[in-house]
Short mmCIF file of C-alpha atoms in Angstrom, two decimals:
data_model
loop_
_atom_site.label_atom_id
_atom_site.label_comp_id
_atom_site.label_asym_id
_atom_site.label_seq_id
_atom_site.Cartn_x
_atom_site.Cartn_y
_atom_site.Cartn_z
CA MET T 12 -26.57 30.99 -63.73
CA MET T 13 -25.10 33.96 -62.29
CA ASP T 14 -27.54 37.17 -60.80
CA SER T 15 -26.29 39.61 -63.16
CA SER T 16 -29.17 42.30 -61.36
CA PRO T 17 -27.50 45.97 -60.23
CA PRO T 18 -27.05 46.35 -56.28
CA LEU T 19 -30.39 47.09 -54.80
CA LEU T 20 -28.93 50.48 -53.38
CA ASP T 21 -27.51 51.43 -57.00
CA ARG T 22 -31.17 51.18 -58.25
CA SER T 23 -33.53 54.39 -58.06
CA PRO T 24 -35.37 54.86 -55.05
CA GLU T 25 -38.17 54.53 -56.61
CA GLU T 26 -37.47 51.15 -57.76
CA GLY T 27 -35.63 50.12 -54.57
CA VAL T 28 -38.25 50.91 -52.47
CA ARG T 29 -41.05 49.30 -53.95
CA ARG T 30 -38.53 46.42 -54.12
CA ILE T 31 -38.17 46.34 -50.60
CA ALA T 32 -41.45 46.64 -49.81
CA LEU T 33 -43.28 44.28 -51.71
CA GLY T 34 -40.60 41.81 -50.11
CA HIS T 35 -42.11 42.76 -46.52
CA LEU T 36 -45.39 42.09 -47.82
CA ASP T 37 -44.90 38.77 -49.37
CA GLN T 38 -43.68 37.60 -46.07
CA ALA T 39 -46.49 38.89 -44.13
CA ALA T 40 -48.39 37.04 -47.46
CA ALA T 41 -46.18 33.88 -46.04
CA ALA T 42 -47.49 34.07 -42.70
CA PHE T 43 -51.08 34.66 -42.38
CA PRO T 44 -52.09 31.05 -43.65
CA ARG T 45 -50.16 30.27 -40.36
CA LEU T 46 -52.74 32.75 -37.92
CA ALA T 47 -55.53 29.81 -38.45
CA ASP T 48 -53.23 27.00 -36.95
CA PRO T 49 -53.34 27.14 -33.09
CA ALA T 50 -50.27 25.22 -32.90
CA ASP T 51 -48.24 27.96 -34.94
CA SER T 52 -46.85 29.97 -31.78
CA GLU T 53 -45.38 31.94 -33.86
CA ALA T 54 -47.52 32.67 -36.88
CA LEU T 55 -48.87 35.89 -35.03
CA HIS T 56 -45.60 37.26 -33.89
CA ASP T 57 -44.02 36.89 -37.64
CA PHE T 58 -47.16 38.28 -39.39
CA ARG T 59 -46.46 41.46 -37.00
CA VAL T 60 -43.04 41.72 -37.57
CA ALA T 61 -44.28 41.75 -41.37
CA LEU T 62 -46.49 44.72 -41.05
CA ARG T 63 -44.20 46.52 -38.81
CA ARG T 64 -41.27 45.96 -41.15
CA LEU T 65 -43.44 47.64 -44.37
CA ARG T 66 -44.60 49.99 -42.25
CA SER T 67 -41.76 51.49 -41.57
CA CYS T 68 -40.37 50.97 -45.03
CA LEU T 69 -43.70 52.84 -46.26
CA ARG T 70 -42.34 55.88 -43.71
CA SER T 71 -39.27 56.07 -44.63
CA TYR T 72 -39.46 56.21 -48.20
CA GLY T 73 -42.64 57.91 -48.18
CA SER T 74 -41.53 60.91 -50.12
CA TRP T 75 -41.08 58.57 -52.59
CA LEU T 76 -44.14 56.74 -52.84
CA GLU T 77 -46.96 59.39 -52.21
CA GLU T 78 -48.50 58.66 -55.51
CA SER T 79 -48.81 55.21 -55.15
CA LEU T 80 -50.02 55.05 -51.90
CA PRO T 81 -53.00 57.38 -50.96
CA LYS T 82 -53.60 57.90 -47.19
CA LYS T 83 -56.56 55.77 -47.34
CA LEU T 84 -54.74 52.70 -48.25
CA ARG T 85 -51.95 54.00 -45.64
CA ARG T 86 -54.43 54.41 -42.85
CA ARG T 87 -55.94 50.53 -43.48
CA LEU T 88 -52.43 49.38 -43.16
CA LYS T 89 -52.22 51.03 -39.72
CA GLU T 90 -55.49 50.00 -38.39
CA LEU T 91 -54.48 46.06 -39.80
CA ALA T 92 -51.64 46.32 -37.75
CA ALA T 93 -52.95 47.70 -34.68
CA ALA T 94 -55.35 45.14 -34.53
CA THR T 95 -52.86 42.23 -33.99
CA GLY T 96 -51.02 44.53 -31.23
CA PRO T 97 -52.81 43.66 -27.81
CA GLY T 98 -53.52 40.07 -28.36
CA ARG T 99 -49.72 39.52 -28.47
CA ASP T 100 -48.65 42.28 -26.26
CA THR T 101 -51.13 40.65 -23.59
CA GLU T 102 -49.36 37.24 -24.25
CA VAL T 103 -45.83 39.01 -24.13
CA GLN T 104 -46.76 39.56 -20.28
CA ILE T 105 -48.23 36.32 -19.22
CA GLU T 106 -45.38 34.38 -20.25
CA TRP T 107 -42.96 36.88 -17.77
CA LEU T 108 -45.83 36.38 -15.35
CA ARG T 109 -46.03 32.70 -15.28
CA GLY T 110 -42.16 32.62 -14.45
CA ARG T 111 -42.60 34.78 -11.54
CA SER T 112 -44.63 32.33 -9.40
CA PRO T 113 -41.08 31.04 -6.96
CA GLN T 114 -40.80 35.14 -6.42
CA LEU T 115 -43.68 35.19 -4.25
CA GLY T 116 -45.04 33.88 -0.84
CA SER T 117 -47.47 31.04 -0.23
CA HIS T 118 -50.47 34.08 0.35
CA GLN T 119 -49.24 35.72 -2.92
CA ARG T 120 -49.46 32.99 -4.99
CA PRO T 121 -53.34 33.37 -5.31
CA GLY T 122 -53.63 37.09 -6.60
CA LEU T 123 -50.93 36.04 -9.50
CA ALA T 124 -53.38 33.28 -10.38
CA TRP T 125 -56.21 35.71 -10.37
CA LEU T 126 -53.77 37.78 -12.34
CA LEU T 127 -53.39 34.96 -14.94
CA SER T 128 -57.10 34.41 -15.28
CA TYR T 129 -57.78 38.16 -15.69
CA LEU T 130 -54.80 38.46 -18.32
CA GLU T 131 -55.96 35.30 -20.61
CA GLU T 132 -59.45 36.33 -20.16
CA ARG T 133 -58.47 39.83 -22.36
CA MET T 134 -56.25 38.11 -24.90
CA ARG T 135 -58.74 36.19 -25.29
CA LYS T 136 -61.43 38.69 -26.31
CA ALA T 137 -58.33 40.58 -27.89
CA ASN T 138 -57.99 37.29 -30.34
CA GLU T 139 -61.37 37.04 -31.36
CA GLU T 140 -61.65 40.81 -32.55
CA MET T 141 -58.34 39.92 -34.27
CA ALA T 142 -59.71 36.67 -35.65
CA GLY T 143 -63.21 38.46 -37.07
CA HIS T 144 -61.29 41.45 -38.73
CA ILE T 145 -57.68 40.02 -40.56
CA PRO T 146 -59.05 37.38 -42.58
CA ASP T 147 -61.59 39.58 -44.62
CA GLU T 148 -59.26 42.57 -44.46
CA PHE T 149 -55.56 41.10 -45.56
CA PRO T 150 -56.62 39.80 -48.26
CA ARG T 151 -58.40 42.42 -49.75
CA LEU T 152 -55.31 44.79 -48.71
CA GLU T 153 -52.92 42.83 -50.02
CA ALA T 154 -54.13 43.09 -53.17
CA ALA T 155 -54.24 46.41 -53.43
CA LEU T 156 -50.40 46.94 -51.88
CA ARG T 157 -49.39 44.64 -54.28
CA LYS T 158 -51.04 46.62 -57.15
CA ARG T 159 -50.16 49.80 -56.40
CA LEU T 160 -46.63 48.96 -55.52
CA SER T 161 -45.64 46.98 -58.47
CA SER T 162 -45.55 49.48 -61.13
CA TYR T 163 -44.64 53.28 -61.02
CA GLN T 164 -44.30 56.57 -63.59
CA THR T 165 -41.23 58.38 -63.14
CA GLU T 166 -39.67 61.36 -65.31
CA VAL T 167 -36.17 60.88 -66.89
CA ARG T 168 -34.49 64.12 -67.65
CA LEU T 169 -31.79 63.66 -70.50
CA ASP T 170 -31.04 67.54 -70.15
CA SER T 171 -30.29 67.55 -66.42
CA THR T 172 -27.18 68.04 -65.34
CA GLU T 173 -27.46 66.55 -61.80
CA PRO T 174 -26.62 62.52 -61.38
CA PRO T 175 -29.61 60.52 -61.38
CA ALA T 176 -30.65 59.63 -57.64
CA THR T 177 -30.10 56.45 -56.29
CA LEU T 178 -31.66 54.34 -53.46
CA GLY T 179 -28.18 54.60 -51.68
CA LYS T 180 -28.15 57.87 -51.69
CA ALA T 181 -31.78 58.27 -50.25
CA THR T 182 -31.07 55.64 -47.10
CA ALA T 183 -27.96 57.63 -46.72
CA GLY T 184 -30.39 60.50 -45.96
CA ILE T 185 -32.68 58.85 -43.83
CA LEU T 186 -29.75 57.21 -41.64
CA ARG T 187 -28.43 60.20 -40.55
CA ASP T 188 -32.01 61.65 -39.31
CA LEU T 189 -32.73 58.67 -37.92
CA ALA T 190 -29.23 58.83 -35.81
CA ALA T 191 -30.07 61.85 -35.30
CA GLU T 192 -33.38 61.60 -33.96
CA LEU T 193 -32.40 58.10 -31.92
CA ALA T 194 -29.10 60.28 -30.10
CA ARG T 195 -31.69 62.88 -29.07
CA HIS T 196 -34.05 60.73 -27.66
CA LEU T 197 -31.16 58.74 -25.39
CA SER T 198 -29.85 61.98 -24.40
CA GLY T 199 -33.83 63.21 -23.29
CA VAL T 200 -33.93 60.20 -20.63
CA ASP T 201 -33.52 61.16 -17.46
CA GLY T 202 -34.44 58.44 -15.62
CA PRO T 203 -36.22 54.63 -15.30
CA GLY T 204 -40.20 56.10 -14.91
CA ASP T 205 -39.30 58.07 -18.33
CA GLU T 206 -41.15 55.65 -20.26
CA GLU T 207 -41.86 58.72 -23.21
CA GLU T 208 -38.31 59.29 -24.12
CA CYS T 209 -37.54 55.06 -23.66
CA HIS T 210 -40.14 54.47 -26.21
CA GLU T 211 -39.87 57.20 -28.52
CA ALA T 212 -35.54 56.24 -28.67
CA ARG T 213 -37.47 51.81 -29.03
CA ILE T 214 -39.62 53.14 -32.05
CA CYS T 215 -35.91 54.72 -33.76
CA ALA T 216 -34.39 51.78 -33.12
CA LYS T 217 -36.66 49.94 -34.85
CA ARG T 218 -36.74 52.12 -37.62
CA LEU T 219 -33.16 51.93 -37.76
CA ARG T 220 -32.80 48.42 -38.05
CA TYR T 221 -35.61 47.94 -40.51
CA LEU T 222 -34.10 50.76 -42.45
CA LEU T 223 -30.44 48.87 -42.57
CA GLU T 224 -32.16 45.42 -42.98
CA PRO T 225 -32.34 44.57 -46.81
CA PHE T 226 -28.61 46.07 -47.37
CA THR T 227 -26.91 43.53 -45.06
CA GLY T 228 -25.84 40.91 -47.57
CA GLU T 229 -24.46 44.24 -49.68
CA LEU T 230 -22.97 46.62 -46.94
CA PRO T 231 -21.24 43.98 -43.90
CA GLU T 232 -21.20 47.36 -41.88
CA ALA T 233 -24.80 47.76 -42.22
CA ALA T 234 -24.56 43.84 -40.15
CA SER T 235 -23.00 45.24 -38.10
CA VAL T 236 -24.52 48.65 -36.83
CA ALA T 237 -28.56 46.64 -36.98
CA LYS T 238 -27.10 44.25 -34.89
CA HIS T 239 -26.48 47.05 -32.37
CA MET T 240 -29.89 47.97 -33.24
CA LYS T 241 -31.21 44.77 -32.11
CA GLY T 242 -29.55 44.53 -28.77
CA LEU T 243 -30.61 47.91 -27.90
CA GLN T 244 -34.13 47.40 -28.94
CA GLU T 245 -34.28 44.29 -27.09
CA ILE T 246 -33.53 46.61 -23.78
CA LEU T 247 -36.10 49.23 -24.16
CA GLY T 248 -38.73 46.54 -25.87
CA GLU T 249 -38.41 44.97 -22.34
CA LEU T 250 -37.89 47.89 -20.77
CA HIS T 251 -41.22 48.78 -22.43
CA ASP T 252 -42.87 45.83 -21.33
CA ALA T 253 -42.28 46.93 -17.75
CA HIS T 254 -43.63 50.29 -17.51
CA VAL T 255 -47.08 48.80 -19.52
CA LEU T 256 -47.49 45.51 -17.41
CA GLU T 257 -47.13 48.54 -14.05
CA LEU T 258 -49.76 50.42 -15.14
CA GLY T 259 -52.06 47.05 -15.87
CA LEU T 260 -51.26 46.24 -12.57
CA ALA T 261 -52.45 49.51 -11.13
CA ALA T 262 -55.90 48.64 -13.09
CA SER T 263 -55.97 45.48 -12.11
CA VAL T 264 -55.40 46.06 -8.31
CA GLU T 265 -58.67 48.29 -9.13
CA ALA T 266 -60.37 45.45 -10.94
CA ALA T 267 -59.67 42.66 -8.10
CA ALA T 268 -61.01 45.12 -5.36
CA ALA T 269 -64.25 45.92 -7.31
CA GLU T 270 -64.78 41.83 -8.03
CA ARG T 271 -64.71 41.53 -4.20
CA ALA T 272 -66.57 44.28 -3.48
CA ARG T 273 -69.30 42.79 -5.86
CA HIS T 274 -69.19 39.11 -4.39
CA LEU T 275 -69.26 40.87 -0.66
CA MET T 276 -72.44 43.52 -1.98
CA ASP T 277 -74.33 39.69 -3.49
CA ALA T 278 -73.42 37.57 -0.49
CA THR T 279 -74.91 39.73 1.95
CA LEU T 280 -78.13 40.91 -0.29
CA SER T 281 -78.97 36.90 -0.97
CA SER T 282 -78.18 36.35 3.18
CA THR T 283 -75.32 33.45 2.05
CA LEU T 284 -72.68 33.10 4.38
CA ILE T 285 -69.49 34.70 2.84
CA ALA T 286 -66.08 32.51 2.28
CA ARG T 287 -62.96 33.31 3.55
CA ARG T 288 -60.36 33.60 1.00
CA ARG T 289 -57.66 34.95 0.12
CA THR T 290 -57.74 38.41 -1.42
CA PRO T 291 -55.85 39.04 -5.17
CA GLU T 292 -54.34 42.49 -3.85
CA PRO T 293 -51.36 41.44 -1.94
CA GLY T 294 -50.09 39.44 -4.42
CA ILE T 295 -50.81 41.76 -7.54
CA LEU T 296 -48.67 44.22 -5.26
CA ALA T 297 -45.86 42.01 -4.77
CA VAL T 298 -45.92 40.95 -8.87
CA ALA T 299 -45.90 45.04 -9.13
CA LYS T 300 -42.63 45.06 -6.43
CA VAL T 301 -41.05 42.67 -8.65
CA ASN T 302 -41.71 44.36 -11.95
CA ARG T 303 -40.02 47.34 -10.70
CA THR T 304 -37.02 45.63 -9.39
CA ARG T 305 -36.74 44.55 -13.18
CA ARG T 306 -37.78 47.65 -14.59
CA ASP T 307 -34.91 49.64 -12.79
CA ARG T 308 -32.56 46.96 -13.80
CA LEU T 309 -33.22 47.40 -17.00
CA PHE T 310 -32.91 50.68 -16.27
CA ASP T 311 -29.31 49.93 -15.60
CA ASP T 312 -28.29 47.60 -18.74
CA LEU T 313 -29.80 50.97 -20.62
CA GLU T 314 -27.31 53.63 -18.81
CA SER T 315 -24.20 51.42 -18.99
CA ASP T 316 -24.47 50.61 -22.76
CA TRP T 317 -26.47 53.37 -24.13
CA LEU T 318 -27.01 56.89 -22.10
CA ASN T 319 -24.15 59.90 -20.95
CA SER T 320 -21.97 59.80 -24.24
CA ARG T 321 -22.08 56.22 -24.11
CA SER T 322 -23.20 55.26 -27.34
CA LYS T 323 -20.92 57.63 -29.05
CA GLY T 324 -18.67 55.11 -30.72
CA PHE T 325 -22.03 53.57 -31.89
CA PHE T 326 -23.06 57.19 -33.40
CA GLN T 327 -19.21 57.05 -34.67
CA GLU T 328 -20.38 54.01 -36.56
CA VAL T 329 -23.80 55.22 -38.21
CA ALA T 330 -22.10 58.16 -39.31
CA ALA T 331 -19.55 56.02 -41.32
CA LEU T 332 -21.65 53.85 -42.21
CA ALA T 333 -23.90 56.57 -44.22
CA ASP T 334 -21.18 57.79 -45.63
CA ARG T 335 -20.18 54.37 -46.96
CA ILE T 336 -23.79 54.11 -48.57
CA ASP T 337 -23.55 57.23 -50.02
CA LEU T 338 -20.10 56.31 -51.91
CA THR T 339 -22.49 53.33 -52.95
CA GLY T 340 -25.24 55.47 -53.93
CA ASP T 341 -22.47 57.35 -56.01
CA ALA T 342 -22.89 54.29 -59.07
CA PRO T 343 -24.98 55.66 -61.81
CA ALA T 344 -28.45 54.71 -61.53
CA THR T 345 -29.70 51.26 -63.79
CA VAL T 346 -32.49 50.51 -65.97
CA PRO T 347 -34.93 48.07 -64.34
CA ASP T 348 -34.36 44.88 -65.33
#
């Protein structure tokens, strides 16, 4: 049987936004039980992405959801999403570090081993905290969100001369705003060490991609722009990982030195023979140099594809897409099925 329901972009903003948000909530609910399976290595990633998409949707279309989602409920969602972050972020660092052994000398590898052990312990603690929070909180939060998003009230003015609002019109305006914000952050990046502007550009690229993904089936142009955004997001994401790891490596050097000092103190006070061992600091510093090389290479990729007016063609494509969505939004609003 053919689906006679109207295109998503032709629906009212109030209805369309809620349908998108409920779809993201469904994805999170599908990934949630998989978190209990230690063999499912993608469960946490899928759960996090669904929550990110949901939060991005609620943020982008916030003016059409204010009455449905009170601040307390939004705060609970933010806190739940934040609880999934540290463990996954540390896991990404560990995966990258495990492949660095061939780039280190034999005298540096003990430092890499120490660093991996240090991060694995941190990941274990983060996952324990997450495991103590998510299983109880998500079912309650899901129920509250689903109840709030599944219905709404709106006023229809039969004497209005204005055309009815559509999700297409709303999305076109948001797309233009996000594109302008992304262009501003990219133009503000002044070098490979500019962590703040790169991070803001990454978040903006992610929001723009998440905004368009629900419409890629209706508009091939949206799929093209979303694909470009995924590529930019990947470059900026790995660049962000390099920035975060560099800060973490500085803290690791301090932790390693403190651990060595405690070992020396304990051995001295107990009058025991201090066994000679390779200190981890040289290995950690070597990893820091490899990571800095990665950071600079990623910035070169970013600069060659996106900075200094090289993204002009892309933003023209986005402007054309916004106009196309605007035209789609000219269709008359339909009664929800």
